[in-house]
Amino acid sequence: MNVIQSDVLVIGCGIAGAAAALRLAQDRQRQVTLITRADAPEESNTRYAQGGIVTLGAEDSAELLIQDVLAAGAGLSLPAAVRILAAEGPPLVQEVLIEQAAVPFDRAEGGDLAYGREGAHSRPRVIHVGDATGRAIIQGMLNLLRQQPNVRIVTQATAVDLITFPHHARDPLTVYEPITCHGAYVYEQGQRTVSRYLAGATLLATGGLGRIYRHTTNPRGARGDGLAMAYRAGARVINAEYVQFHPTALALPDGEGFLISEAVRGEGGRLLTPDGHPFMADYAPRWRDLAPRDVVARAIHHEMVEHGYPHVLLDIHSTMSAENIQERFPTIYTRCMELGVDITRQPIPVVPAAHYFCGGVWADERGRTTVEKLYAAGEVACAGVHGANRLASTSLLEGLVWGDRAAQDIAARGALTITAAADIPPWEEEGVLEEADPALIWRDMRTIQHTMWHYVGLVRSARRLTRALQDLNHLGKEIDVFYRTTRLTDPLIGLRHSVQAALIVARAAQHNRQSRGCHYRDDRKSTALM
Ligand code: SIN
């Protein structure tokens, strides 16, 4: 069985992992290994971010940005973390994204950056590359990373479990030491074997968990892998009940989950009922269509439930010219056109969908978790920035800042000790009896997704959450047996991570009886339709 040793192991190739690897690469003595379960490192949640990344706009200040993040976070954002974001984020956008990675952000006529507006922002400050900002950012960062001689990128490599002492130690005396991470067991999809990736420091940057829900804007890999591994390793997880639903995912057959960026409303798009009523003024007279996401998502949900609508409509053609729509939103325009909706002439059918995990593995200001030598950054982590509801387009910025901070902390540790392979047992395959049946994995995944959607969704109640936990606990036991007796595949590993992640979210939601931000409980109406 393979053993791969590096100073730093980064699990996940989105903006947080890439930012950390870029900073670490500056020290040429340090070997960095970046792994992803995807076929290509470009494939991560970052790639699908449309709207943009927050910086400071023309008549803006760090103080205003801080106030907006805190207001959206509904009283649960950690002020010190938000201050770090506002102070360090904009200079890092300039240094890493604009100067080093040469991301071609859109410019206004005079050559200044073009600042877009999004929900609950008091100033236009979101910079973008059309409506494919994440794709341009990750492309630029990966181009740079590929030039670094001390960074190795490994694809089709799925992390199965973190290697931690005392759990995996041969030496029984490690039980008296703090829980410490030494890398990860990683399933190599091509060879169908499990390798030991050993490292002096490990950074989790695996992204979110939207795929544990039936309807989501997230790509296939967002199934809670990092959260589940860290939880099993004993890391502290916080705020897991706060799953953000994006108000506007496309509601067309074959286009399900495709994001219709909040920037569309930022450019004047209005939400309408199917019979043409602009309903957001009824729910949020001050902000209307640009209210915080939790408010807009619940308003749409309420309209759908009250009136039995299958979706609502988003109209951009009444306020923007066809030419401007095609230039500003080329990806959305093309995708909708392929599916038969010309958004320069017709409104877009939209519904809410699971989008972003505001909770996660607790990470301090340096990205450190409660497990020694284990760091977390980006969506898998919770540093306290987003509180109970994330402000639009702050996630890429947070990944950039905390990826960079984690790397700086690792660099400051000096020489890193990599535990010897002889001290860590190879992966055990004893008890494996059969090949994985894809039909069973698919069915179990669907059960998780339906359970989370109906019982742990936008509107929650004690009855629904109790039911969710009964079903998920039962399923979790079945999946555990299945996992222990079946030859590994990437979907099987994902299924095990997903049921773990679902249980973490459902337990946190049941435990917290207070509605706040995107955790909304309506225990009086527990029989309402979802
Ligand atoms: C969007 O473009 O609406 C998504 C951006 C975000 O989630 O912050």
PDB file of N, CA and C and ligand atoms in Angstrom, residues 48-52 118 244 246 248 259-263 265 293 355-356 390-395, ligand 1:
ATOM      1  N   TYR A  48     -18.549  26.976  -9.221  1.00  0.00           N
ATOM      2  CA  TYR A  48     -19.956  27.259  -9.521  1.00  0.00           C
ATOM      3  C   TYR A  48     -20.439  28.585  -8.932  1.00  0.00           C
ATOM      4  N   ALA A  49     -19.550  29.294  -8.247  1.00  0.00           N
ATOM      5  CA  ALA A  49     -19.940  30.598  -7.697  1.00  0.00           C
ATOM      6  C   ALA A  49     -20.105  31.575  -8.860  1.00  0.00           C
ATOM      7  N   GLN A  50     -21.290  32.096  -8.996  1.00  0.00           N
ATOM      8  CA  GLN A  50     -21.549  32.954 -10.161  1.00  0.00           C
ATOM      9  C   GLN A  50     -21.325  34.426  -9.831  1.00  0.00           C
ATOM     10  N   GLY A  51     -22.028  34.881  -8.776  1.00  0.00           N
ATOM     11  CA  GLY A  51     -22.185  36.317  -8.526  1.00  0.00           C
ATOM     12  C   GLY A  51     -20.883  37.070  -8.402  1.00  0.00           C
ATOM     13  N   GLY A  52     -19.982  36.599  -7.543  1.00  0.00           N
ATOM     14  CA  GLY A  52     -18.727  37.309  -7.432  1.00  0.00           C
ATOM     15  C   GLY A  52     -18.104  37.201  -6.061  1.00  0.00           C
ATOM     16  N   GLU A 118     -25.584  43.168  -4.335  1.00  0.00           N
ATOM     17  CA  GLU A 118     -26.341  41.943  -4.031  1.00  0.00           C
ATOM     18  C   GLU A 118     -27.104  42.137  -2.734  1.00  0.00           C
ATOM     19  N   GLN A 244     -27.870  27.402   4.609  1.00  0.00           N
ATOM     20  CA  GLN A 244     -28.490  28.489   3.854  1.00  0.00           C
ATOM     21  C   GLN A 244     -29.105  27.975   2.552  1.00  0.00           C
ATOM     22  N   HIS A 246     -30.468  29.040  -1.088  1.00  0.00           N
ATOM     23  CA  HIS A 246     -30.441  30.145  -2.053  1.00  0.00           C
ATOM     24  C   HIS A 246     -31.865  30.330  -2.555  1.00  0.00           C
ATOM     25  N   THR A 248     -33.020  31.470  -5.353  1.00  0.00           N
ATOM     26  CA  THR A 248     -33.358  31.315  -6.766  1.00  0.00           C
ATOM     27  C   THR A 248     -32.503  30.268  -7.489  1.00  0.00           C
ATOM     28  N   LEU A 259     -27.957  27.520 -10.621  1.00  0.00           N
ATOM     29  CA  LEU A 259     -28.093  28.751  -9.850  1.00  0.00           C
ATOM     30  C   LEU A 259     -28.480  29.932 -10.742  1.00  0.00           C
ATOM     31  N   ILE A 260     -29.444  30.704 -10.260  1.00  0.00           N
ATOM     32  CA  ILE A 260     -29.718  31.997 -10.904  1.00  0.00           C
ATOM     33  C   ILE A 260     -29.207  33.040  -9.918  1.00  0.00           C
ATOM     34  N   SER A 261     -28.073  33.603 -10.248  1.00  0.00           N
ATOM     35  CA  SER A 261     -27.315  34.420  -9.302  1.00  0.00           C
ATOM     36  C   SER A 261     -28.139  35.543  -8.661  1.00  0.00           C
ATOM     37  N   GLU A 262     -27.787  35.809  -7.412  1.00  0.00           N
ATOM     38  CA  GLU A 262     -28.387  36.934  -6.704  1.00  0.00           C
ATOM     39  C   GLU A 262     -28.075  38.252  -7.429  1.00  0.00           C
ATOM     40  N   ALA A 263     -27.004  38.249  -8.211  1.00  0.00           N
ATOM     41  CA  ALA A 263     -26.645  39.439  -8.985  1.00  0.00           C
ATOM     42  C   ALA A 263     -27.763  39.826  -9.957  1.00  0.00           C
ATOM     43  N   ARG A 265     -30.928  39.864  -9.236  1.00  0.00           N
ATOM     44  CA  ARG A 265     -31.753  40.818  -8.469  1.00  0.00           C
ATOM     45  C   ARG A 265     -30.961  42.094  -8.186  1.00  0.00           C
ATOM     46  N   ARG A 293     -30.784  36.665   2.368  1.00  0.00           N
ATOM     47  CA  ARG A 293     -31.212  35.428   1.700  1.00  0.00           C
ATOM     48  C   ARG A 293     -32.247  34.621   2.458  1.00  0.00           C
ATOM     49  N   HIS A 355     -27.853  25.640  -0.379  1.00  0.00           N
ATOM     50  CA  HIS A 355     -26.790  26.352  -1.089  1.00  0.00           C
ATOM     51  C   HIS A 355     -25.477  26.412  -0.306  1.00  0.00           C
ATOM     52  N   TYR A 356     -25.536  26.740   0.985  1.00  0.00           N
ATOM     53  CA  TYR A 356     -24.284  27.003   1.706  1.00  0.00           C
ATOM     54  C   TYR A 356     -24.418  26.596   3.169  1.00  0.00           C
ATOM     55  N   ARG A 390     -25.401  33.766   5.869  1.00  0.00           N
ATOM     56  CA  ARG A 390     -24.251  34.382   5.186  1.00  0.00           C
ATOM     57  C   ARG A 390     -24.690  35.519   4.264  1.00  0.00           C
ATOM     58  N   LEU A 391     -23.911  36.585   4.287  1.00  0.00           N
ATOM     59  CA  LEU A 391     -24.120  37.694   3.355  1.00  0.00           C
ATOM     60  C   LEU A 391     -23.603  37.272   1.979  1.00  0.00           C
ATOM     61  N   ALA A 392     -24.364  37.634   0.940  1.00  0.00           N
ATOM     62  CA  ALA A 392     -24.034  37.199  -0.426  1.00  0.00           C
ATOM     63  C   ALA A 392     -22.594  37.533  -0.798  1.00  0.00           C
ATOM     64  N   SER A 393     -21.980  36.611  -1.513  1.00  0.00           N
ATOM     65  CA  SER A 393     -20.638  36.776  -2.105  1.00  0.00           C
ATOM     66  C   SER A 393     -19.504  36.987  -1.103  1.00  0.00           C
ATOM     67  N   THR A 394     -19.737  36.569   0.145  1.00  0.00           N
ATOM     68  CA  THR A 394     -18.648  36.621   1.129  1.00  0.00           C
ATOM     69  C   THR A 394     -17.916  35.282   1.244  1.00  0.00           C
ATOM     70  N   SER A 395     -18.467  34.226   0.627  1.00  0.00           N
ATOM     71  CA  SER A 395     -17.852  32.913   0.870  1.00  0.00           C
ATOM     72  C   SER A 395     -16.496  32.776   0.194  1.00  0.00           C
TER      73      SER A 395
HETATM   74  C1  SIN B   1     -24.943  33.988  -6.277  1.00  0.00           C
HETATM   75  O1  SIN B   1     -24.377  34.355  -7.295  1.00  0.00           O
HETATM   76  O2  SIN B   1     -26.094  34.278  -6.014  1.00  0.00           O
HETATM   77  C2  SIN B   1     -24.190  33.106  -5.316  1.00  0.00           C
HETATM   78  C3  SIN B   1     -23.153  33.855  -4.619  1.00  0.00           C
HETATM   79  C4  SIN B   1     -23.102  33.454  -3.180  1.00  0.00           C
HETATM   80  O3  SIN B   1     -23.579  32.384  -2.818  1.00  0.00           O
HETATM   81  O4  SIN B   1     -22.613  34.232  -2.376  1.00  0.00           O
END
